[in-house]
PDB file of C-alpha atoms in Angstrom:
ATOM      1  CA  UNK R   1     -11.415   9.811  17.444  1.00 40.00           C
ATOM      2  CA  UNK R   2      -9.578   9.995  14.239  1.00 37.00           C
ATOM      3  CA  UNK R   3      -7.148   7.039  13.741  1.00 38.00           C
ATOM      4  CA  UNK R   4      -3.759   7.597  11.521  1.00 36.00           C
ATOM      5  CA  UNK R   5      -3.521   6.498   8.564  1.00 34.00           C
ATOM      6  CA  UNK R   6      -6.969   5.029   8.022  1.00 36.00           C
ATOM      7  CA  UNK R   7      -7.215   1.151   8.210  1.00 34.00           C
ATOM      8  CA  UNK R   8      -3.855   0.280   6.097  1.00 31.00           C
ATOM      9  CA  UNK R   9      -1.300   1.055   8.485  1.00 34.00           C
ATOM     10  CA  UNK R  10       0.250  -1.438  11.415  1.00 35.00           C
ATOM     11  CA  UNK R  11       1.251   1.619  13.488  1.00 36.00           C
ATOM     12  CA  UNK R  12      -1.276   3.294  15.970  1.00 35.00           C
ATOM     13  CA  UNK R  13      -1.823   6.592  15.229  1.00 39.00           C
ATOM     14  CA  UNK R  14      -4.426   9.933  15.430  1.00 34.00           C
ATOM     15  CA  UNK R  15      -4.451  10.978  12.343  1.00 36.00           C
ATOM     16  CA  UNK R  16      -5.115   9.952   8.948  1.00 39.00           C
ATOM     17  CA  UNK R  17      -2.165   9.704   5.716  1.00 44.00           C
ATOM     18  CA  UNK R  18      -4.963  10.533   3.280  1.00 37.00           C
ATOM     19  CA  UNK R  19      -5.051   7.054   2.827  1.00 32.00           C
ATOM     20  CA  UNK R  20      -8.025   8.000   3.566  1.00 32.00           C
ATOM     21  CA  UNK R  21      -9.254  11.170   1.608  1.00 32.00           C
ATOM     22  CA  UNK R  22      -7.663  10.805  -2.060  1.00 33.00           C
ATOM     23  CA  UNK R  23     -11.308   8.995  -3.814  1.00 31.00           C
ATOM     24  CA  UNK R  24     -13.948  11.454  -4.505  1.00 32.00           C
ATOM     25  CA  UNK R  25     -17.509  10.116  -3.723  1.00 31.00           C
ATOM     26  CA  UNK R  26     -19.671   8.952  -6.298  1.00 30.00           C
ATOM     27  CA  UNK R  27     -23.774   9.688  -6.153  1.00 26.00           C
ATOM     28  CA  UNK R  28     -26.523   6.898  -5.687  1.00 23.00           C
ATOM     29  CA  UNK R  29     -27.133   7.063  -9.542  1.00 29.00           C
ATOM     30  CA  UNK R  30     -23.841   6.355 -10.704  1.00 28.00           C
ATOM     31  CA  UNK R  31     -23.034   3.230  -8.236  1.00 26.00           C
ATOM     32  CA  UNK R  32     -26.337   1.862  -9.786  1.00 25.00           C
ATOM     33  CA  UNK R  33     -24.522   1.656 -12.849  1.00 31.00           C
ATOM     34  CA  UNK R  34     -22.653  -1.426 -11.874  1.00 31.00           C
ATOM     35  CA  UNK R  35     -25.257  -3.019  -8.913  1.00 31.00           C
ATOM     36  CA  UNK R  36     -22.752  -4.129  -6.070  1.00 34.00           C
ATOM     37  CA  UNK R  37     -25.163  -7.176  -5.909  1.00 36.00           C
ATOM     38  CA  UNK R  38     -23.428  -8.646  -9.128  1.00 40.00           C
ATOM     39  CA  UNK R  39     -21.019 -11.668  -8.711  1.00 45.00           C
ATOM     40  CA  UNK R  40     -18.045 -10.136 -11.140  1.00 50.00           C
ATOM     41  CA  UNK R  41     -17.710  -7.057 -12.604  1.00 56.00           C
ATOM     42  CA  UNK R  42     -19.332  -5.716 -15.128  1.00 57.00           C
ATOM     43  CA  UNK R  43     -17.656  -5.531 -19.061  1.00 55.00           C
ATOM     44  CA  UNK R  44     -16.742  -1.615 -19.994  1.00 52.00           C
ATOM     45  CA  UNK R  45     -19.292  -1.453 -22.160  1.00 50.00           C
ATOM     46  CA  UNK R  46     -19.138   0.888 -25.392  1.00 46.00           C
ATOM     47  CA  UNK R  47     -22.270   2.449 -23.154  1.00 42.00           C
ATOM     48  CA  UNK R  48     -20.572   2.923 -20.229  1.00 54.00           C
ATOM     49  CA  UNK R  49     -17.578   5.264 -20.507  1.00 74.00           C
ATOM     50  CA  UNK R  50     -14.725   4.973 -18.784  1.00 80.00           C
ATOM     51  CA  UNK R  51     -14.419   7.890 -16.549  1.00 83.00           C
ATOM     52  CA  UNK R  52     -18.152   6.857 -15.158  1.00 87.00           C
ATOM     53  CA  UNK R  53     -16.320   3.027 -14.574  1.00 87.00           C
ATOM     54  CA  UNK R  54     -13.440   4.373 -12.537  1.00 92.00           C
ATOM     55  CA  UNK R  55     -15.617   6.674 -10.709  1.00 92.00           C
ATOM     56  CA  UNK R  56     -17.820   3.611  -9.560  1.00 92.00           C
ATOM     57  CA  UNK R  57     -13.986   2.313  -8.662  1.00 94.00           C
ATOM     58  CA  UNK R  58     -13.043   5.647  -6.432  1.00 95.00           C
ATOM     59  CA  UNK R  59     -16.383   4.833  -4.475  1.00 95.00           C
ATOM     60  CA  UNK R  60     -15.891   1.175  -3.691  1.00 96.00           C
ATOM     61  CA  UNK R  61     -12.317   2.022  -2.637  1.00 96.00           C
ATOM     62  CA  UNK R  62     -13.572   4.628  -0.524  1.00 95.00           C
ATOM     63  CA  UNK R  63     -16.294   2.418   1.249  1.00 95.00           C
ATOM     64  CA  UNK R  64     -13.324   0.183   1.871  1.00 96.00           C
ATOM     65  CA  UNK R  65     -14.338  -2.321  -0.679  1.00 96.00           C
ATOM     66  CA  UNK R  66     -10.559  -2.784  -2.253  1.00 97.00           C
ATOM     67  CA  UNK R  67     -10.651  -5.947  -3.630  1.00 97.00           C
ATOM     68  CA  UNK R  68     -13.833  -5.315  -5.569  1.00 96.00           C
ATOM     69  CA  UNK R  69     -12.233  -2.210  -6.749  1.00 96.00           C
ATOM     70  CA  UNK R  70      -9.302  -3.970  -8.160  1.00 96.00           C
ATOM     71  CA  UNK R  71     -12.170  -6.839  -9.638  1.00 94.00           C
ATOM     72  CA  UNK R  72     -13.240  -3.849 -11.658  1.00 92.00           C
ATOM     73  CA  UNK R  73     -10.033  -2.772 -12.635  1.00 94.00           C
ATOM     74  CA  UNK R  74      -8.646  -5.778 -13.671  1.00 93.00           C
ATOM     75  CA  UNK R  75     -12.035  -5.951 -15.930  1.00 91.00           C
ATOM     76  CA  UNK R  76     -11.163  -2.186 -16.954  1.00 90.00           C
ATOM     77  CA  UNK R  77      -7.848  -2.840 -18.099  1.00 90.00           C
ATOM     78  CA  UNK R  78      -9.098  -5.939 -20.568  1.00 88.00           C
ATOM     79  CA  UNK R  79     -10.301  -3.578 -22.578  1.00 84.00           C
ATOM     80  CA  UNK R  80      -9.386   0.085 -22.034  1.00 87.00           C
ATOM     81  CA  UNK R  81      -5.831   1.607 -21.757  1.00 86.00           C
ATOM     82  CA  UNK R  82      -5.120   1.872 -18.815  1.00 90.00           C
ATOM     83  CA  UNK R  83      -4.301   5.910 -17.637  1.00 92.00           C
ATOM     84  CA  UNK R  84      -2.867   8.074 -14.901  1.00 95.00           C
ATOM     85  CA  UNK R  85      -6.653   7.671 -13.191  1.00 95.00           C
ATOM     86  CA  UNK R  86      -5.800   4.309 -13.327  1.00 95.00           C
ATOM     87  CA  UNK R  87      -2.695   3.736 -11.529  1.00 97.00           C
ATOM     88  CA  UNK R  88      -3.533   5.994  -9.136  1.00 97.00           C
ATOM     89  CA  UNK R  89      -6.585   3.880  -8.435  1.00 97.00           C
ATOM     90  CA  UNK R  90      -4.872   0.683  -8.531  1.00 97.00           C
ATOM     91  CA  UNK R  91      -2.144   1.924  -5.941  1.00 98.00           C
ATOM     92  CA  UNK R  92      -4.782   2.772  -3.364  1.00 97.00           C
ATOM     93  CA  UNK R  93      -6.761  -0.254  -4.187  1.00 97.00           C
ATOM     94  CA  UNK R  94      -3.355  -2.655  -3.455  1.00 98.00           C
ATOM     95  CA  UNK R  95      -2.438  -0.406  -0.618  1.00 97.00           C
ATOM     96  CA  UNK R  96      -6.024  -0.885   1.152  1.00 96.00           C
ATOM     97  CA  UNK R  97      -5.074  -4.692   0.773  1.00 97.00           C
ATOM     98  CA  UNK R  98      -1.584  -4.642   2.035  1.00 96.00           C
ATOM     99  CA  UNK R  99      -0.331  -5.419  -0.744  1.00 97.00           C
ATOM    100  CA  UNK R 100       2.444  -2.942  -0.269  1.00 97.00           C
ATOM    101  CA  UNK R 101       5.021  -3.544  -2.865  1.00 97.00           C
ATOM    102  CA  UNK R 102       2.671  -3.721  -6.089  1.00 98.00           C
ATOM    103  CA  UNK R 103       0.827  -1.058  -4.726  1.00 98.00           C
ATOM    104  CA  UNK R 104       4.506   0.844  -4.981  1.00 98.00           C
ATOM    105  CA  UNK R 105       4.962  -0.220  -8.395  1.00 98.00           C
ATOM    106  CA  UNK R 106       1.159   1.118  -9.175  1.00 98.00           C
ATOM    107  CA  UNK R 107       2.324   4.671  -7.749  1.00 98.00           C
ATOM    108  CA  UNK R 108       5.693   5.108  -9.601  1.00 98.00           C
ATOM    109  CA  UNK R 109       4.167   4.253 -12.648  1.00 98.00           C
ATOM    110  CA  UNK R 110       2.617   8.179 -12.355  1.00 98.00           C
ATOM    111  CA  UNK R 111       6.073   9.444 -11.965  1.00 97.00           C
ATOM    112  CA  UNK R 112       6.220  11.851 -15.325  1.00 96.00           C
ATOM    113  CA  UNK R 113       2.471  12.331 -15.683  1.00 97.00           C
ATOM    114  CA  UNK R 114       0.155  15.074 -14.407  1.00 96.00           C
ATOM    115  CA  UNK R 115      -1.024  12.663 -11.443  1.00 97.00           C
ATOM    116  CA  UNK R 116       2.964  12.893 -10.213  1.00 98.00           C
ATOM    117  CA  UNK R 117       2.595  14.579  -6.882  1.00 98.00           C
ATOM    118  CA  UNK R 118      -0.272  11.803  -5.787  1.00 98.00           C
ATOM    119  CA  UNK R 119       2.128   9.070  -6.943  1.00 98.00           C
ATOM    120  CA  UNK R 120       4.812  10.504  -4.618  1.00 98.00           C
ATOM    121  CA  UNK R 121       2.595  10.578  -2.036  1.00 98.00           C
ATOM    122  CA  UNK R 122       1.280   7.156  -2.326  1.00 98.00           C
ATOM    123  CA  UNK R 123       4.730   6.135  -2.261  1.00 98.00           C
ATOM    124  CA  UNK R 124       4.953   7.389   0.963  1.00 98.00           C
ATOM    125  CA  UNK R 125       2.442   5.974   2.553  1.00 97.00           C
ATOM    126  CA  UNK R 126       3.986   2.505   1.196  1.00 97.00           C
ATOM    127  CA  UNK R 127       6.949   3.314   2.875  1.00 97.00           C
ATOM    128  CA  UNK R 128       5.028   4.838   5.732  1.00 97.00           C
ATOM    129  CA  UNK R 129       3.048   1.270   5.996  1.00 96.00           C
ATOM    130  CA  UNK R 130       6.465  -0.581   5.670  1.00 95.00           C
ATOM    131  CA  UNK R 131       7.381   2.040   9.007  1.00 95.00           C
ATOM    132  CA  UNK R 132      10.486   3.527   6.754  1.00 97.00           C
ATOM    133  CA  UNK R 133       9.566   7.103   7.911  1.00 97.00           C
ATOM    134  CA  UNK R 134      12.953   8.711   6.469  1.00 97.00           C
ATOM    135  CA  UNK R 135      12.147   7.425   2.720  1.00 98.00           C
ATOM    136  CA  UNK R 136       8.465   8.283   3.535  1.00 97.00           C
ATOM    137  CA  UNK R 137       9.400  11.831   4.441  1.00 98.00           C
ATOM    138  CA  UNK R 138      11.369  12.118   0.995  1.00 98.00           C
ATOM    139  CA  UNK R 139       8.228  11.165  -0.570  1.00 98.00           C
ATOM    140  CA  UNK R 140       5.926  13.160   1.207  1.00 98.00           C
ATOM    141  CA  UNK R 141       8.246  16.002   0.518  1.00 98.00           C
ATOM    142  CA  UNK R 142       8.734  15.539  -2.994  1.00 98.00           C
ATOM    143  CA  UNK R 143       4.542  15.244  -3.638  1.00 98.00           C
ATOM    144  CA  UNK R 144       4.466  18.745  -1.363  1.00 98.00           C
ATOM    145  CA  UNK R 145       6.882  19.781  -3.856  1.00 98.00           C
ATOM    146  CA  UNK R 146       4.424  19.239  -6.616  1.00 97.00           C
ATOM    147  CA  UNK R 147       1.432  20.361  -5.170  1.00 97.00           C
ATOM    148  CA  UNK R 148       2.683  22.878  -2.697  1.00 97.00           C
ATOM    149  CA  UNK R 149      -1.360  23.736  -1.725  1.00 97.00           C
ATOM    150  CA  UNK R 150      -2.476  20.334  -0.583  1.00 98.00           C
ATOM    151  CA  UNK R 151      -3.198  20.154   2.930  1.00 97.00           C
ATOM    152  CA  UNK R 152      -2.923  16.314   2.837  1.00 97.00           C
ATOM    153  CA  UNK R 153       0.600  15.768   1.615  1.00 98.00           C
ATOM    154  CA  UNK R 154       1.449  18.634   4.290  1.00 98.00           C
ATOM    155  CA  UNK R 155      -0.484  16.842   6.772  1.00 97.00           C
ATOM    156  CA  UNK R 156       1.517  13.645   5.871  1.00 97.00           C
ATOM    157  CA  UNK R 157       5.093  15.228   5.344  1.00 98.00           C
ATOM    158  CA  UNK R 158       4.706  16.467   8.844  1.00 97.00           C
ATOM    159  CA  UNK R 159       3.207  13.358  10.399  1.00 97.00           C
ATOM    160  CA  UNK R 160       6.584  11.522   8.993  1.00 97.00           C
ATOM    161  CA  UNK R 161       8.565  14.185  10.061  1.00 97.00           C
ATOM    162  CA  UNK R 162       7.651  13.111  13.644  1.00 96.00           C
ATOM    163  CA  UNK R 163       8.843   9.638  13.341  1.00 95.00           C
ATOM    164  CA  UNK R 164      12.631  11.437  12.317  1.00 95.00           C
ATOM    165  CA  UNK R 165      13.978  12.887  16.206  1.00 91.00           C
ATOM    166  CA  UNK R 166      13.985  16.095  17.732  1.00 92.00           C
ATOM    167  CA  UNK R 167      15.680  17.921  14.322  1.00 94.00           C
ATOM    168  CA  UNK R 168      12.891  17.675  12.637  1.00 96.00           C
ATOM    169  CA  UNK R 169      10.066  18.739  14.858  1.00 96.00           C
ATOM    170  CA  UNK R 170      10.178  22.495  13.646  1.00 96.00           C
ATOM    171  CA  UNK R 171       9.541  21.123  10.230  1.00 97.00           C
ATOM    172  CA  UNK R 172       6.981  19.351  11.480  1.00 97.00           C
ATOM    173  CA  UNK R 173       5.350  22.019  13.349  1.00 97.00           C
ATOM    174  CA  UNK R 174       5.676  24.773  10.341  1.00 98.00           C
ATOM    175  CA  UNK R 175       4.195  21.725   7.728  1.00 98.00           C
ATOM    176  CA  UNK R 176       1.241  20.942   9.914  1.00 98.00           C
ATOM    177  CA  UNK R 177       0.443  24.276  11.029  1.00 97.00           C
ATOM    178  CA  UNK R 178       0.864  25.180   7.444  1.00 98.00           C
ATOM    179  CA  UNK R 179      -1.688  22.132   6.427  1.00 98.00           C
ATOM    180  CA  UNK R 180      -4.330  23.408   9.487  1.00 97.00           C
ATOM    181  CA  UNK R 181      -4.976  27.045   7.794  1.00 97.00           C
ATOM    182  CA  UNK R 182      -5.165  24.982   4.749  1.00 98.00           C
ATOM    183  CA  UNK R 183      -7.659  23.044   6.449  1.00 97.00           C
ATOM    184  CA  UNK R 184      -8.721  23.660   9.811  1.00 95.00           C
ATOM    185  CA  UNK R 185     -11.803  21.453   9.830  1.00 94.00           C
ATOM    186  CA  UNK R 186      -9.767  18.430   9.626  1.00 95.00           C
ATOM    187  CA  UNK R 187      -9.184  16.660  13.020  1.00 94.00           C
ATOM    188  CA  UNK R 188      -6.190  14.254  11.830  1.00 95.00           C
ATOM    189  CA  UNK R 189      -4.137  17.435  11.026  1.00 96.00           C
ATOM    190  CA  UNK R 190      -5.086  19.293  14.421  1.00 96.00           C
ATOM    191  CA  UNK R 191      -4.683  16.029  15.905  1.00 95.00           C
ATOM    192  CA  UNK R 192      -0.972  15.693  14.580  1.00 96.00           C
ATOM    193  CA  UNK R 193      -0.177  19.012  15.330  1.00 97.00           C
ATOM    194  CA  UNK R 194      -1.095  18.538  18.886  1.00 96.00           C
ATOM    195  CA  UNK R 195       1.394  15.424  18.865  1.00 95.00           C
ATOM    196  CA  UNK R 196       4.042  17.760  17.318  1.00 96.00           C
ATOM    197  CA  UNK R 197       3.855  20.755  19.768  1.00 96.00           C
ATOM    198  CA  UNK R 198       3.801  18.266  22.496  1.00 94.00           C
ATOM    199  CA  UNK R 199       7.050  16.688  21.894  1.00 93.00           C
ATOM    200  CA  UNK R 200       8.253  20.208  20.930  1.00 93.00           C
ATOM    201  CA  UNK R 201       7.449  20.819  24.778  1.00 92.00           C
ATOM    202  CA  UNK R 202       5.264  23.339  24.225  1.00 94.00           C
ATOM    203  CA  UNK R 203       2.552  22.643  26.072  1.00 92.00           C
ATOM    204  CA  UNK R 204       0.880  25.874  26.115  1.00 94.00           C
ATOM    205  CA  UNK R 205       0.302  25.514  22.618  1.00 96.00           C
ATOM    206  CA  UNK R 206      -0.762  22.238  22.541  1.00 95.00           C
ATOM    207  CA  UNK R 207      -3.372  23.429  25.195  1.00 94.00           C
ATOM    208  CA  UNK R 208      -4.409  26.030  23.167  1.00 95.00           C
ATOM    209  CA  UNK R 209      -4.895  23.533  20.511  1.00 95.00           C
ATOM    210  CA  UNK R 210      -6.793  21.426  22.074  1.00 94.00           C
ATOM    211  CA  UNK R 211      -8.729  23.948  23.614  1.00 93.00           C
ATOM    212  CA  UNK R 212     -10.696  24.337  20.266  1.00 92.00           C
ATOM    213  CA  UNK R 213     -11.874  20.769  20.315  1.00 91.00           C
ATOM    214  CA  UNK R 214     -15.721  21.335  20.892  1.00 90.00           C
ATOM    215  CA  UNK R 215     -16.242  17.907  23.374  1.00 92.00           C
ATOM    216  CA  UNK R 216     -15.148  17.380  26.380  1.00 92.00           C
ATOM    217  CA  UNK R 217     -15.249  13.407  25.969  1.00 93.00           C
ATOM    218  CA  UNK R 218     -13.007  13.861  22.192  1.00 94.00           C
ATOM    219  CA  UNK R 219     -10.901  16.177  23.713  1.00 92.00           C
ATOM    220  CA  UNK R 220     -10.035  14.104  26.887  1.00 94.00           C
ATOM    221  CA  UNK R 221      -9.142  11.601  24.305  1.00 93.00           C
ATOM    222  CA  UNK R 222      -7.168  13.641  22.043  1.00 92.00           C
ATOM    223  CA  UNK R 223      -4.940  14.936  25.054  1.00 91.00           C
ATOM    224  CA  UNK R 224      -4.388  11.099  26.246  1.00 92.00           C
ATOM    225  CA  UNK R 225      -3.756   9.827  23.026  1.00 91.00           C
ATOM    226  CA  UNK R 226      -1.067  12.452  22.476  1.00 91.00           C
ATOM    227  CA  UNK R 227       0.452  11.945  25.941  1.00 90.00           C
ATOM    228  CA  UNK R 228       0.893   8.421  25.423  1.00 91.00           C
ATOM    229  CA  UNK R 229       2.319   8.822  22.192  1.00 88.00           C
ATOM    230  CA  UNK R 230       4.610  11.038  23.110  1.00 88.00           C
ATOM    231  CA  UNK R 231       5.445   9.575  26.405  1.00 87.00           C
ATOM    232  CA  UNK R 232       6.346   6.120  24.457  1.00 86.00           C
ATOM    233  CA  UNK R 233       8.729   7.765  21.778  1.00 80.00           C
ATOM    234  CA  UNK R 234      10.560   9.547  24.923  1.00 72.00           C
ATOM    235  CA  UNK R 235      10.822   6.530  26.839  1.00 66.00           C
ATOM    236  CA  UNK R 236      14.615   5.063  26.958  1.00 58.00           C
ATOM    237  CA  UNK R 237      15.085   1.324  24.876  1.00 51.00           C
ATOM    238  CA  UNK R 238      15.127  -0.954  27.294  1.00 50.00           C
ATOM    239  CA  UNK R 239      18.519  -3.703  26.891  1.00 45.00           C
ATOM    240  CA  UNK R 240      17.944  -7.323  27.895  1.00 45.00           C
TER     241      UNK R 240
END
């Protein structure tokens, strides 16, 4: 079952902040160009161009291999200027180590450039990490701002919207039902929505939801997971 926010955040969660889904994957041929079995990375090479050495980059981070990614981009930046691409990289790298706050100063430095809305939204998953869902949400709002089609930053606007009380869980509802017909393959964004029309109270909906889950076994665990969830967040604080 789908697990929020990837590895990088302390909360426990169903679905996944794009943390998760930014890197694009890179083929066979082109992680041969720098052999994981080397001790340090390679030079950037006059024959090896840059956009080939950050690709190699957006594959390591998405096996999970962060600090290796930012080995490569601290060799990238020796002798390259460092871009947009970069930043970008180097915020998800950092983030994917915990390294929350200079994975925050990686992000902002896109603020301005054409890479703007994935800044704001790796800001938000900083804050999200940090479990500041209201600055998260202004974030995640302000990257759905700039890229109004990306199911992703709807996915995560709504997920944060959860975290805010009951006024905000018809925002929530329209964003992630909004980011499903963007993308209704994507289990994290069903997943969410379930959790949202669940503490919404409407159950019927949630049933219908998770009616199109095609297991019995993943959708037994979908429905507990939510019911849990939402059970804890409607549980009273308890005073010593």
């Amino acid at each position: 079952m789908t697990r929020i926010f990837h590895r990088l955040l302390t909360t426990t969660c169903l679905a996944a902040l794009t943390f998760l889904a930014a890197c694009d994957k890179a083929t066979l041929d082109q992680m041969t160009a720098f052999p994981s079995s080397t001790s340090a990375p390679q030079p950037v090479t006059e024959g090896s161009t840059a956009s080939l050495y950050l690709t190699v980059v957006e594959s390591l981070i998405a096996q999970g291999r962060n600090r290796a990614a930012l080995g490569y981009l601290d060799q990238y930046a020796v002798s390259q200027s460092t871009t947009p691409r970069y930043f970008k990289l180097r915020g998800e790298a950092l983030l994917g180590v915990g390294k929350y706050d200079e994975a925050g100063k990686a992000f902002a430095e896109l603020s301005g450039t054409d890479l703007a809305a994935a800044g704001d939204n790796g800001l938000g998953r900083v804050d999200a990490a940090k479990n500041d869902w209201k600055s998260a949400e202004q974030h995640f709002a302000a990257a759905v701002t700039g890229q109004p089609s990306s199911a992703d930053y709807l996915n995560n606007l709504g997920f944060a919207e959860l975290h805010l009380g009951a006024d905000a869980l018809p925002k929530a509802e329209f964003n992630l039902r909004q980011a499903q017909e963007l993308d209704p393959s994507s289990s994290s964004i069903r997943n969410n929505l379930v959790l949202a029309l669940m503490m919404s109270g409407k159950e019927d909906d949630a049933r219908a939801v998770l009616d199109g889950i095609p297991t019995p076994r993943e959708r037994a665990e979908v429905q507990k997971f939510a019911a849990d969830w939402v059970e804890a967040r409607h549980k009273p604080a308890t005073t010593e």
